[in-house]
Amino acid sequence: MEKVKDLILYQIVKSRKFSIGDKIIFDKNTITGQYKKVFQTKYQIDNLRLADIFYYFKKNRGIIKNHAESLAYICDNYDLLVRELALENVRKNFYPDLPSRLHCMYLSLYKQTAVDNYEKSRENHLQVIAVKLNGKIFKSGDFVLGRDGGSFEDYIAKAHNYWTQTDVTDENVTEILFEGEAEVVEIIKER
């Protein structure tokens, strides 16, 4: 963890459009998109839980074809849920001073990296912004956290590795987690 004052970093914005001068607080009470994915995603299609859909599939093969994309999304998000709960469990119990992935702002170190990720993303991002930060950051390096469908114990082991990265340099930073106050200082791109 590193304390920062007036540090400028970059974010790809998904949920709302910002204006220059907007200030955003990221702390343990902040409800972020990551938080919503973990705690508010429902694992249902047409009010059926995922397992019921697969049980129904044994009788009516068409349901899988009709809902294949939704089923893939649910399975992918469930893997995200397991990973993020393991990461938060390890952070709270062993590294409580580090920013929570569920309540933080995710940032890029370089403007061009943020712009490139914005342009190649399949998601409908709204803006790339520059923010002035006052608070604390955690830099994650080339460590590949990924989602591989592993067990909770597998993700716990990965979480310890994630939170104890010691060889992170500006050249191998892949994401930066931030808690504190962020002020929008530039709108770089927007749709």
Short mmCIF file of N, CA and C in Angstrom, two decimals:
data_model
loop_
_atom_site.label_atom_id
_atom_site.label_comp_id
_atom_site.label_asym_id
_atom_site.label_seq_id
_atom_site.Cartn_x
_atom_site.Cartn_y
_atom_site.Cartn_z
N MET A 1 0.85 -1.17 0.00
CA MET A 1 0.00 0.00 0.00
C MET A 1 0.90 1.24 0.00
N GLU A 2 0.40 2.24 -0.67
CA GLU A 2 1.13 3.49 -0.77
C GLU A 2 0.15 4.64 -0.54
N LYS A 3 0.50 5.58 0.30
CA LYS A 3 -0.33 6.77 0.49
C LYS A 3 0.02 7.77 -0.61
N VAL A 4 -1.03 8.41 -1.16
CA VAL A 4 -0.81 9.34 -2.28
C VAL A 4 -1.53 10.66 -2.00
N LYS A 5 -0.94 11.72 -2.56
CA LYS A 5 -1.55 13.06 -2.49
C LYS A 5 -1.40 13.70 -3.86
N ASP A 6 -2.53 14.09 -4.43
CA ASP A 6 -2.58 14.77 -5.72
C ASP A 6 -1.98 13.94 -6.86
N LEU A 7 -2.04 12.63 -6.76
CA LEU A 7 -1.55 11.75 -7.81
C LEU A 7 -2.60 11.69 -8.92
N ILE A 8 -2.17 11.81 -10.17
CA ILE A 8 -3.08 11.73 -11.32
C ILE A 8 -2.99 10.33 -11.91
N LEU A 9 -4.15 9.64 -11.99
CA LEU A 9 -4.26 8.33 -12.64
C LEU A 9 -5.52 8.34 -13.50
N TYR A 10 -5.82 7.20 -14.13
CA TYR A 10 -6.84 7.16 -15.18
C TYR A 10 -7.83 6.03 -14.93
N GLN A 11 -9.11 6.32 -15.25
CA GLN A 11 -10.15 5.31 -15.07
C GLN A 11 -11.04 5.25 -16.30
N ILE A 12 -11.49 4.02 -16.58
CA ILE A 12 -12.54 3.80 -17.58
C ILE A 12 -13.85 3.76 -16.80
N VAL A 13 -14.77 4.63 -17.14
CA VAL A 13 -16.03 4.77 -16.41
C VAL A 13 -17.13 3.98 -17.10
N LYS A 14 -17.86 3.19 -16.32
CA LYS A 14 -18.92 2.35 -16.86
C LYS A 14 -20.32 2.83 -16.48
N SER A 15 -20.47 3.41 -15.30
CA SER A 15 -21.81 3.55 -14.74
C SER A 15 -22.46 4.92 -14.88
N ARG A 16 -21.69 5.97 -14.96
CA ARG A 16 -22.28 7.30 -15.10
C ARG A 16 -21.26 8.25 -15.70
N LYS A 17 -21.76 9.34 -16.26
CA LYS A 17 -20.84 10.33 -16.82
C LYS A 17 -20.45 11.34 -15.76
N PHE A 18 -19.17 11.65 -15.74
CA PHE A 18 -18.63 12.61 -14.80
C PHE A 18 -18.34 13.92 -15.50
N SER A 19 -18.21 14.98 -14.71
CA SER A 19 -17.80 16.30 -15.17
C SER A 19 -16.53 16.68 -14.44
N ILE A 20 -15.75 17.55 -15.06
CA ILE A 20 -14.54 18.04 -14.40
C ILE A 20 -14.94 18.71 -13.08
N GLY A 21 -14.21 18.39 -12.04
CA GLY A 21 -14.48 18.93 -10.71
C GLY A 21 -15.29 18.00 -9.82
N ASP A 22 -15.94 16.99 -10.41
CA ASP A 22 -16.68 16.03 -9.58
C ASP A 22 -15.73 15.33 -8.62
N LYS A 23 -16.19 15.13 -7.39
CA LYS A 23 -15.40 14.43 -6.39
C LYS A 23 -16.15 13.17 -5.97
N ILE A 24 -15.40 12.10 -5.82
CA ILE A 24 -15.98 10.82 -5.47
C ILE A 24 -15.18 10.25 -4.30
N ILE A 25 -15.88 9.76 -3.30
CA ILE A 25 -15.24 9.14 -2.14
C ILE A 25 -15.33 7.62 -2.30
N PHE A 26 -14.21 6.95 -2.11
CA PHE A 26 -14.17 5.49 -2.12
C PHE A 26 -13.71 5.04 -0.74
N ASP A 27 -14.63 4.40 -0.01
CA ASP A 27 -14.31 3.86 1.31
C ASP A 27 -15.13 2.60 1.53
N LYS A 28 -15.13 2.08 2.75
CA LYS A 28 -15.80 0.81 3.03
C LYS A 28 -17.31 0.86 2.81
N ASN A 29 -17.89 2.05 2.67
CA ASN A 29 -19.33 2.18 2.44
C ASN A 29 -19.70 2.38 0.98
N THR A 30 -18.71 2.53 0.11
CA THR A 30 -18.95 2.80 -1.30
C THR A 30 -19.47 1.54 -2.00
N ILE A 31 -20.57 1.69 -2.69
CA ILE A 31 -21.13 0.58 -3.48
C ILE A 31 -20.67 0.77 -4.92
N THR A 32 -19.74 -0.07 -5.35
CA THR A 32 -19.17 0.02 -6.70
C THR A 32 -19.81 -1.02 -7.62
N GLY A 33 -19.46 -0.95 -8.89
CA GLY A 33 -19.93 -1.96 -9.84
C GLY A 33 -19.46 -3.36 -9.46
N GLN A 34 -18.24 -3.46 -8.96
CA GLN A 34 -17.71 -4.76 -8.53
C GLN A 34 -18.52 -5.29 -7.35
N TYR A 35 -18.85 -4.43 -6.42
CA TYR A 35 -19.67 -4.81 -5.27
C TYR A 35 -21.02 -5.35 -5.76
N LYS A 36 -21.64 -4.63 -6.70
CA LYS A 36 -22.94 -5.04 -7.22
C LYS A 36 -22.86 -6.39 -7.92
N LYS A 37 -21.80 -6.62 -8.69
CA LYS A 37 -21.64 -7.92 -9.36
C LYS A 37 -21.56 -9.04 -8.35
N VAL A 38 -20.83 -8.81 -7.25
CA VAL A 38 -20.63 -9.86 -6.26
C VAL A 38 -21.89 -10.08 -5.42
N PHE A 39 -22.51 -9.01 -4.94
CA PHE A 39 -23.57 -9.16 -3.96
C PHE A 39 -24.99 -8.99 -4.49
N GLN A 40 -25.16 -8.48 -5.70
CA GLN A 40 -26.52 -8.23 -6.17
C GLN A 40 -26.91 -9.01 -7.42
N THR A 41 -25.99 -9.77 -7.99
CA THR A 41 -26.32 -10.59 -9.15
C THR A 41 -27.20 -11.75 -8.71
N LYS A 42 -28.27 -11.98 -9.47
CA LYS A 42 -29.14 -13.12 -9.22
C LYS A 42 -28.76 -14.23 -10.19
N TYR A 43 -28.77 -15.42 -9.70
CA TYR A 43 -28.41 -16.58 -10.51
C TYR A 43 -29.67 -17.32 -10.93
N GLN A 44 -30.48 -16.59 -11.72
CA GLN A 44 -31.76 -17.12 -12.19
C GLN A 44 -31.98 -16.69 -13.64
N ILE A 45 -32.78 -17.48 -14.31
CA ILE A 45 -33.32 -17.11 -15.63
C ILE A 45 -34.80 -17.45 -15.58
N ASP A 46 -35.64 -16.50 -15.92
CA ASP A 46 -37.09 -16.70 -15.87
C ASP A 46 -37.52 -17.24 -14.51
N ASN A 47 -36.97 -16.69 -13.45
CA ASN A 47 -37.26 -17.07 -12.06
C ASN A 47 -36.88 -18.50 -11.71
N LEU A 48 -36.06 -19.12 -12.53
CA LEU A 48 -35.55 -20.46 -12.24
C LEU A 48 -34.09 -20.34 -11.83
N ARG A 49 -33.71 -21.04 -10.77
CA ARG A 49 -32.31 -21.04 -10.41
C ARG A 49 -31.54 -21.86 -11.43
N LEU A 50 -30.26 -21.61 -11.51
CA LEU A 50 -29.41 -22.24 -12.52
C LEU A 50 -29.53 -23.76 -12.52
N ALA A 51 -29.47 -24.38 -11.36
CA ALA A 51 -29.56 -25.84 -11.28
C ALA A 51 -30.87 -26.34 -11.86
N ASP A 52 -31.99 -25.64 -11.61
CA ASP A 52 -33.29 -26.07 -12.14
C ASP A 52 -33.32 -26.04 -13.66
N ILE A 53 -32.62 -25.07 -14.23
CA ILE A 53 -32.56 -25.00 -15.70
C ILE A 53 -31.86 -26.24 -16.25
N PHE A 54 -30.76 -26.62 -15.61
CA PHE A 54 -30.05 -27.80 -16.09
C PHE A 54 -30.85 -29.08 -15.84
N TYR A 55 -31.59 -29.16 -14.74
CA TYR A 55 -32.47 -30.32 -14.51
C TYR A 55 -33.55 -30.37 -15.58
N TYR A 56 -34.11 -29.19 -15.92
CA TYR A 56 -35.12 -29.13 -16.95
C TYR A 56 -34.55 -29.53 -18.31
N PHE A 57 -33.28 -29.21 -18.52
CA PHE A 57 -32.61 -29.54 -19.78
C PHE A 57 -32.65 -31.04 -20.06
N LYS A 58 -32.62 -31.84 -19.02
CA LYS A 58 -32.67 -33.29 -19.21
C LYS A 58 -33.96 -33.69 -19.93
N LYS A 59 -35.02 -32.89 -19.77
CA LYS A 59 -36.32 -33.22 -20.38
C LYS A 59 -36.57 -32.44 -21.67
N ASN A 60 -36.02 -31.23 -21.76
CA ASN A 60 -36.31 -30.35 -22.89
C ASN A 60 -35.02 -29.67 -23.33
N ARG A 61 -34.37 -30.23 -24.32
CA ARG A 61 -33.06 -29.74 -24.72
C ARG A 61 -33.06 -28.30 -25.27
N GLY A 62 -34.17 -27.78 -25.69
CA GLY A 62 -34.24 -26.45 -26.27
C GLY A 62 -33.91 -25.32 -25.31
N ILE A 63 -34.13 -25.53 -24.05
CA ILE A 63 -33.92 -24.43 -23.10
C ILE A 63 -32.46 -23.97 -23.06
N ILE A 64 -31.52 -24.88 -23.22
CA ILE A 64 -30.11 -24.49 -23.20
C ILE A 64 -29.79 -23.61 -24.40
N LYS A 65 -30.26 -24.01 -25.57
CA LYS A 65 -30.01 -23.20 -26.76
C LYS A 65 -30.62 -21.82 -26.62
N ASN A 66 -31.82 -21.74 -26.08
CA ASN A 66 -32.52 -20.45 -25.94
C ASN A 66 -31.85 -19.54 -24.92
N HIS A 67 -31.16 -20.11 -23.95
CA HIS A 67 -30.60 -19.31 -22.86
C HIS A 67 -29.08 -19.47 -22.73
N ALA A 68 -28.42 -19.90 -23.78
CA ALA A 68 -26.99 -20.19 -23.69
C ALA A 68 -26.18 -18.97 -23.24
N GLU A 69 -26.46 -17.81 -23.78
CA GLU A 69 -25.69 -16.62 -23.41
C GLU A 69 -25.92 -16.25 -21.94
N SER A 70 -27.17 -16.31 -21.50
CA SER A 70 -27.48 -16.01 -20.10
C SER A 70 -26.82 -17.02 -19.16
N LEU A 71 -26.84 -18.29 -19.54
CA LEU A 71 -26.20 -19.33 -18.72
C LEU A 71 -24.70 -19.09 -18.63
N ALA A 72 -24.07 -18.74 -19.72
CA ALA A 72 -22.63 -18.47 -19.71
C ALA A 72 -22.33 -17.28 -18.80
N TYR A 73 -23.14 -16.24 -18.88
CA TYR A 73 -22.95 -15.06 -18.05
C TYR A 73 -23.07 -15.43 -16.57
N ILE A 74 -24.08 -16.21 -16.22
CA ILE A 74 -24.29 -16.61 -14.83
C ILE A 74 -23.11 -17.42 -14.32
N CYS A 75 -22.66 -18.37 -15.09
CA CYS A 75 -21.52 -19.21 -14.67
C CYS A 75 -20.26 -18.36 -14.51
N ASP A 76 -20.03 -17.46 -15.44
CA ASP A 76 -18.86 -16.59 -15.37
C ASP A 76 -18.94 -15.70 -14.14
N ASN A 77 -20.11 -15.15 -13.88
CA ASN A 77 -20.25 -14.26 -12.73
C ASN A 77 -20.15 -15.03 -11.42
N TYR A 78 -20.59 -16.28 -11.41
CA TYR A 78 -20.46 -17.08 -10.19
C TYR A 78 -18.98 -17.31 -9.87
N ASP A 79 -18.19 -17.54 -10.89
CA ASP A 79 -16.74 -17.69 -10.69
C ASP A 79 -16.14 -16.39 -10.14
N LEU A 80 -16.61 -15.26 -10.66
CA LEU A 80 -16.18 -13.96 -10.14
C LEU A 80 -16.55 -13.84 -8.66
N LEU A 81 -17.75 -14.24 -8.31
CA LEU A 81 -18.21 -14.19 -6.92
C LEU A 81 -17.28 -14.97 -6.01
N VAL A 82 -16.96 -16.20 -6.36
CA VAL A 82 -16.09 -17.03 -5.53
C VAL A 82 -14.71 -16.38 -5.39
N ARG A 83 -14.16 -15.91 -6.51
CA ARG A 83 -12.85 -15.27 -6.48
C ARG A 83 -12.84 -14.04 -5.59
N GLU A 84 -13.81 -13.15 -5.78
CA GLU A 84 -13.83 -11.89 -5.03
C GLU A 84 -14.11 -12.10 -3.55
N LEU A 85 -14.94 -13.09 -3.21
CA LEU A 85 -15.17 -13.38 -1.79
C LEU A 85 -13.90 -13.92 -1.13
N ALA A 86 -13.16 -14.73 -1.85
CA ALA A 86 -11.88 -15.23 -1.32
C ALA A 86 -10.90 -14.07 -1.15
N LEU A 87 -10.80 -13.21 -2.13
CA LEU A 87 -9.90 -12.05 -2.03
C LEU A 87 -10.27 -11.15 -0.86
N GLU A 88 -11.56 -10.90 -0.69
CA GLU A 88 -11.98 -10.01 0.41
C GLU A 88 -11.77 -10.69 1.76
N ASN A 89 -12.00 -11.98 1.83
CA ASN A 89 -11.78 -12.73 3.07
C ASN A 89 -10.32 -12.63 3.50
N VAL A 90 -9.42 -12.87 2.58
CA VAL A 90 -7.98 -12.82 2.88
C VAL A 90 -7.57 -11.39 3.21
N ARG A 91 -8.05 -10.42 2.47
CA ARG A 91 -7.69 -9.02 2.74
C ARG A 91 -8.13 -8.62 4.15
N LYS A 92 -9.38 -8.89 4.49
CA LYS A 92 -9.89 -8.51 5.81
C LYS A 92 -9.12 -9.17 6.94
N ASN A 93 -8.79 -10.45 6.77
CA ASN A 93 -8.16 -11.21 7.84
C ASN A 93 -6.65 -11.01 7.96
N PHE A 94 -5.98 -10.71 6.86
CA PHE A 94 -4.52 -10.64 6.88
C PHE A 94 -3.94 -9.28 6.47
N TYR A 95 -4.66 -8.53 5.63
CA TYR A 95 -4.14 -7.28 5.09
C TYR A 95 -5.21 -6.18 5.15
N PRO A 96 -5.77 -5.91 6.33
CA PRO A 96 -6.92 -5.01 6.43
C PRO A 96 -6.62 -3.55 6.06
N ASP A 97 -5.36 -3.16 5.98
CA ASP A 97 -5.03 -1.79 5.62
C ASP A 97 -5.07 -1.56 4.11
N LEU A 98 -5.11 -2.63 3.33
CA LEU A 98 -5.13 -2.49 1.88
C LEU A 98 -6.55 -2.17 1.40
N PRO A 99 -6.67 -1.49 0.25
CA PRO A 99 -8.00 -1.15 -0.28
C PRO A 99 -8.80 -2.41 -0.63
N SER A 100 -10.07 -2.38 -0.35
CA SER A 100 -10.98 -3.48 -0.70
C SER A 100 -11.32 -3.42 -2.18
N ARG A 101 -11.22 -4.54 -2.87
CA ARG A 101 -11.60 -4.59 -4.29
C ARG A 101 -13.10 -4.36 -4.48
N LEU A 102 -13.88 -4.53 -3.42
CA LEU A 102 -15.33 -4.36 -3.51
C LEU A 102 -15.78 -2.92 -3.30
N HIS A 103 -14.90 -2.08 -2.79
CA HIS A 103 -15.28 -0.70 -2.46
C HIS A 103 -14.32 0.34 -3.04
N CYS A 104 -13.45 -0.06 -3.94
CA CYS A 104 -12.41 0.85 -4.43
C CYS A 104 -12.67 1.32 -5.85
N MET A 105 -11.82 2.24 -6.27
CA MET A 105 -11.79 2.69 -7.65
C MET A 105 -10.65 1.93 -8.33
N TYR A 106 -10.93 1.37 -9.51
CA TYR A 106 -9.91 0.67 -10.29
C TYR A 106 -9.32 1.65 -11.29
N LEU A 107 -8.00 1.70 -11.35
CA LEU A 107 -7.33 2.72 -12.15
C LEU A 107 -6.21 2.13 -12.99
N SER A 108 -5.84 2.90 -14.01
CA SER A 108 -4.67 2.60 -14.84
C SER A 108 -3.60 3.63 -14.52
N LEU A 109 -2.37 3.17 -14.58
CA LEU A 109 -1.24 4.06 -14.33
C LEU A 109 -1.01 5.02 -15.49
N TYR A 110 -1.28 4.54 -16.70
CA TYR A 110 -0.98 5.33 -17.90
C TYR A 110 -2.25 5.70 -18.66
N LYS A 111 -2.28 6.92 -19.16
CA LYS A 111 -3.42 7.40 -19.95
C LYS A 111 -3.64 6.53 -21.18
N GLN A 112 -2.56 6.21 -21.91
CA GLN A 112 -2.70 5.44 -23.14
C GLN A 112 -3.25 4.04 -22.88
N THR A 113 -2.87 3.44 -21.76
CA THR A 113 -3.41 2.12 -21.40
C THR A 113 -4.91 2.20 -21.20
N ALA A 114 -5.37 3.23 -20.49
CA ALA A 114 -6.81 3.40 -20.27
C ALA A 114 -7.54 3.61 -21.59
N VAL A 115 -6.99 4.46 -22.45
CA VAL A 115 -7.63 4.73 -23.75
C VAL A 115 -7.66 3.45 -24.60
N ASP A 116 -6.56 2.72 -24.66
CA ASP A 116 -6.52 1.47 -25.44
C ASP A 116 -7.54 0.46 -24.92
N ASN A 117 -7.63 0.29 -23.60
CA ASN A 117 -8.59 -0.65 -23.02
C ASN A 117 -10.02 -0.20 -23.29
N TYR A 118 -10.28 1.08 -23.25
CA TYR A 118 -11.59 1.65 -23.54
C TYR A 118 -12.00 1.35 -24.98
N GLU A 119 -11.06 1.54 -25.91
CA GLU A 119 -11.37 1.37 -27.33
C GLU A 119 -11.54 -0.09 -27.73
N LYS A 120 -10.83 -1.01 -27.08
CA LYS A 120 -10.95 -2.42 -27.47
C LYS A 120 -11.96 -3.20 -26.64
N SER A 121 -12.55 -2.56 -25.63
CA SER A 121 -13.50 -3.26 -24.77
C SER A 121 -14.78 -3.60 -25.50
N ARG A 122 -15.35 -4.75 -25.15
CA ARG A 122 -16.65 -5.15 -25.69
C ARG A 122 -17.79 -4.54 -24.89
N GLU A 123 -17.48 -4.01 -23.70
CA GLU A 123 -18.51 -3.40 -22.86
C GLU A 123 -18.77 -1.97 -23.31
N ASN A 124 -19.90 -1.44 -22.90
CA ASN A 124 -20.28 -0.09 -23.28
C ASN A 124 -19.79 0.91 -22.22
N HIS A 125 -18.50 1.24 -22.28
CA HIS A 125 -17.95 2.20 -21.34
C HIS A 125 -18.32 3.61 -21.79
N LEU A 126 -18.50 4.49 -20.82
CA LEU A 126 -18.96 5.84 -21.12
C LEU A 126 -17.82 6.84 -21.29
N GLN A 127 -16.79 6.75 -20.46
CA GLN A 127 -15.73 7.75 -20.48
C GLN A 127 -14.38 7.15 -20.08
N VAL A 128 -13.34 7.87 -20.44
CA VAL A 128 -12.02 7.70 -19.84
C VAL A 128 -11.74 9.03 -19.16
N ILE A 129 -11.42 8.98 -17.86
CA ILE A 129 -11.19 10.21 -17.11
C ILE A 129 -9.83 10.17 -16.43
N ALA A 130 -9.31 11.36 -16.16
CA ALA A 130 -8.12 11.52 -15.31
C ALA A 130 -8.63 12.02 -13.97
N VAL A 131 -8.11 11.42 -12.90
CA VAL A 131 -8.53 11.80 -11.56
C VAL A 131 -7.32 12.14 -10.71
N LYS A 132 -7.51 13.13 -9.83
CA LYS A 132 -6.50 13.49 -8.84
C LYS A 132 -6.87 12.78 -7.56
N LEU A 133 -5.92 12.01 -7.02
CA LEU A 133 -6.20 11.12 -5.90
C LEU A 133 -5.53 11.58 -4.61
N ASN A 134 -6.28 11.45 -3.53
CA ASN A 134 -5.76 11.66 -2.18
C ASN A 134 -6.28 10.51 -1.33
N GLY A 135 -5.37 9.62 -0.96
CA GLY A 135 -5.77 8.44 -0.19
C GLY A 135 -4.69 7.39 -0.25
N LYS A 136 -5.08 6.15 -0.51
CA LYS A 136 -4.11 5.06 -0.58
C LYS A 136 -4.37 4.20 -1.81
N ILE A 137 -3.28 3.67 -2.35
CA ILE A 137 -3.37 2.81 -3.53
C ILE A 137 -2.67 1.48 -3.27
N PHE A 138 -3.09 0.49 -4.02
CA PHE A 138 -2.43 -0.81 -4.05
C PHE A 138 -2.18 -1.12 -5.51
N LYS A 139 -0.92 -1.35 -5.86
CA LYS A 139 -0.57 -1.67 -7.25
C LYS A 139 -0.46 -3.18 -7.41
N SER A 140 -1.16 -3.69 -8.41
CA SER A 140 -1.10 -5.11 -8.73
C SER A 140 -0.28 -5.26 -10.00
N GLY A 141 0.62 -6.23 -9.99
CA GLY A 141 1.52 -6.41 -11.12
C GLY A 141 1.04 -7.44 -12.12
N ASP A 142 1.98 -8.04 -12.79
CA ASP A 142 1.68 -9.01 -13.83
C ASP A 142 1.06 -10.29 -13.29
N PHE A 143 0.80 -10.32 -11.99
CA PHE A 143 0.14 -11.47 -11.38
C PHE A 143 -1.20 -11.66 -12.06
N VAL A 144 -1.44 -12.85 -12.58
CA VAL A 144 -2.70 -13.13 -13.28
C VAL A 144 -3.67 -13.74 -12.28
N LEU A 145 -4.65 -12.96 -11.87
CA LEU A 145 -5.64 -13.42 -10.91
C LEU A 145 -6.62 -14.36 -11.60
N GLY A 146 -7.11 -13.94 -12.71
CA GLY A 146 -7.98 -14.77 -13.54
C GLY A 146 -9.18 -15.37 -12.83
N ARG A 147 -9.98 -16.04 -13.63
CA ARG A 147 -11.11 -16.83 -13.15
C ARG A 147 -10.99 -18.17 -13.83
N ASP A 148 -10.76 -19.21 -13.03
CA ASP A 148 -10.52 -20.52 -13.63
C ASP A 148 -11.46 -21.60 -13.14
N GLY A 149 -12.52 -21.21 -12.42
CA GLY A 149 -13.48 -22.20 -11.94
C GLY A 149 -12.97 -23.02 -10.78
N GLY A 150 -11.91 -22.55 -10.14
CA GLY A 150 -11.33 -23.29 -9.03
C GLY A 150 -12.21 -23.26 -7.79
N SER A 151 -11.77 -23.99 -6.79
CA SER A 151 -12.49 -24.04 -5.52
C SER A 151 -12.22 -22.76 -4.72
N PHE A 152 -12.99 -22.58 -3.67
CA PHE A 152 -12.77 -21.44 -2.78
C PHE A 152 -11.36 -21.51 -2.20
N GLU A 153 -10.92 -22.71 -1.82
CA GLU A 153 -9.56 -22.87 -1.29
C GLU A 153 -8.50 -22.48 -2.33
N ASP A 154 -8.73 -22.84 -3.59
CA ASP A 154 -7.79 -22.44 -4.65
C ASP A 154 -7.69 -20.92 -4.72
N TYR A 155 -8.84 -20.26 -4.67
CA TYR A 155 -8.85 -18.80 -4.74
C TYR A 155 -8.26 -18.17 -3.48
N ILE A 156 -8.41 -18.80 -2.34
CA ILE A 156 -7.78 -18.30 -1.11
C ILE A 156 -6.25 -18.27 -1.29
N ALA A 157 -5.70 -19.35 -1.82
CA ALA A 157 -4.24 -19.40 -2.05
C ALA A 157 -3.82 -18.30 -3.02
N LYS A 158 -4.57 -18.12 -4.10
CA LYS A 158 -4.26 -17.06 -5.06
C LYS A 158 -4.37 -15.68 -4.41
N ALA A 159 -5.35 -15.54 -3.52
CA ALA A 159 -5.56 -14.25 -2.86
C ALA A 159 -4.35 -13.86 -2.01
N HIS A 160 -3.78 -14.82 -1.29
CA HIS A 160 -2.58 -14.52 -0.51
C HIS A 160 -1.45 -14.05 -1.44
N ASN A 161 -1.31 -14.71 -2.58
CA ASN A 161 -0.28 -14.28 -3.55
C ASN A 161 -0.58 -12.89 -4.09
N TYR A 162 -1.84 -12.62 -4.37
CA TYR A 162 -2.24 -11.32 -4.91
C TYR A 162 -1.89 -10.19 -3.93
N TRP A 163 -2.28 -10.36 -2.67
CA TRP A 163 -2.11 -9.28 -1.69
C TRP A 163 -0.68 -9.12 -1.21
N THR A 164 0.21 -10.06 -1.52
CA THR A 164 1.59 -9.96 -1.04
C THR A 164 2.59 -9.72 -2.17
N GLN A 165 2.13 -9.23 -3.29
CA GLN A 165 3.04 -8.93 -4.39
C GLN A 165 4.07 -7.90 -3.93
N THR A 166 5.34 -8.21 -4.12
CA THR A 166 6.38 -7.30 -3.67
C THR A 166 7.24 -6.76 -4.81
N ASP A 167 7.14 -7.36 -5.97
CA ASP A 167 8.02 -6.96 -7.07
C ASP A 167 7.30 -6.14 -8.13
N VAL A 168 6.28 -5.38 -7.73
CA VAL A 168 5.52 -4.58 -8.68
C VAL A 168 6.29 -3.29 -8.99
N THR A 169 6.49 -3.07 -10.27
CA THR A 169 7.12 -1.83 -10.73
C THR A 169 6.14 -1.14 -11.69
N ASP A 170 6.41 0.10 -12.03
CA ASP A 170 5.53 0.80 -12.97
C ASP A 170 5.45 0.08 -14.31
N GLU A 171 6.47 -0.68 -14.66
CA GLU A 171 6.48 -1.38 -15.94
C GLU A 171 5.56 -2.59 -15.95
N ASN A 172 5.27 -3.19 -14.80
CA ASN A 172 4.42 -4.38 -14.82
C ASN A 172 3.11 -4.23 -14.05
N VAL A 173 2.69 -2.99 -13.76
CA VAL A 173 1.41 -2.74 -13.11
C VAL A 173 0.28 -3.07 -14.07
N THR A 174 -0.69 -3.87 -13.60
CA THR A 174 -1.85 -4.18 -14.43
C THR A 174 -3.13 -3.51 -13.93
N GLU A 175 -3.20 -3.22 -12.62
CA GLU A 175 -4.34 -2.49 -12.09
C GLU A 175 -3.92 -1.81 -10.79
N ILE A 176 -4.63 -0.74 -10.49
CA ILE A 176 -4.37 -0.01 -9.25
C ILE A 176 -5.71 0.13 -8.52
N LEU A 177 -5.72 -0.25 -7.25
CA LEU A 177 -6.90 -0.11 -6.41
C LEU A 177 -6.72 1.16 -5.58
N PHE A 178 -7.78 1.96 -5.46
CA PHE A 178 -7.69 3.22 -4.73
C PHE A 178 -8.82 3.37 -3.73
N GLU A 179 -8.49 3.83 -2.53
CA GLU A 179 -9.46 4.28 -1.52
C GLU A 179 -9.09 5.68 -1.11
N GLY A 180 -10.09 6.54 -1.00
CA GLY A 180 -9.87 7.93 -0.62
C GLY A 180 -10.77 8.83 -1.43
N GLU A 181 -10.31 10.06 -1.68
CA GLU A 181 -11.08 11.01 -2.47
C GLU A 181 -10.45 11.18 -3.85
N ALA A 182 -11.28 11.05 -4.87
CA ALA A 182 -10.84 11.25 -6.26
C ALA A 182 -11.59 12.45 -6.83
N GLU A 183 -10.84 13.31 -7.51
CA GLU A 183 -11.45 14.47 -8.18
C GLU A 183 -11.19 14.36 -9.67
N VAL A 184 -12.25 14.48 -10.47
CA VAL A 184 -12.12 14.41 -11.93
C VAL A 184 -11.44 15.69 -12.41
N VAL A 185 -10.30 15.51 -13.11
CA VAL A 185 -9.56 16.68 -13.60
C VAL A 185 -9.53 16.76 -15.12
N GLU A 186 -9.93 15.68 -15.80
CA GLU A 186 -9.93 15.70 -17.27
C GLU A 186 -10.87 14.61 -17.78
N ILE A 187 -11.63 14.94 -18.82
CA ILE A 187 -12.41 13.96 -19.56
C ILE A 187 -11.60 13.68 -20.83
N ILE A 188 -11.07 12.50 -20.94
CA ILE A 188 -10.16 12.17 -22.04
C ILE A 188 -10.92 11.68 -23.26
N LYS A 189 -11.89 10.79 -23.04
CA LYS A 189 -12.73 10.26 -24.13
C LYS A 189 -14.10 10.01 -23.55
N GLU A 190 -15.11 10.09 -24.41
CA GLU A 190 -16.45 9.70 -23.99
C GLU A 190 -17.31 9.34 -25.17
N ARG A 191 -18.32 8.53 -24.86
CA ARG A 191 -19.27 8.09 -25.90
C ARG A 191 -20.59 8.76 -25.64
#
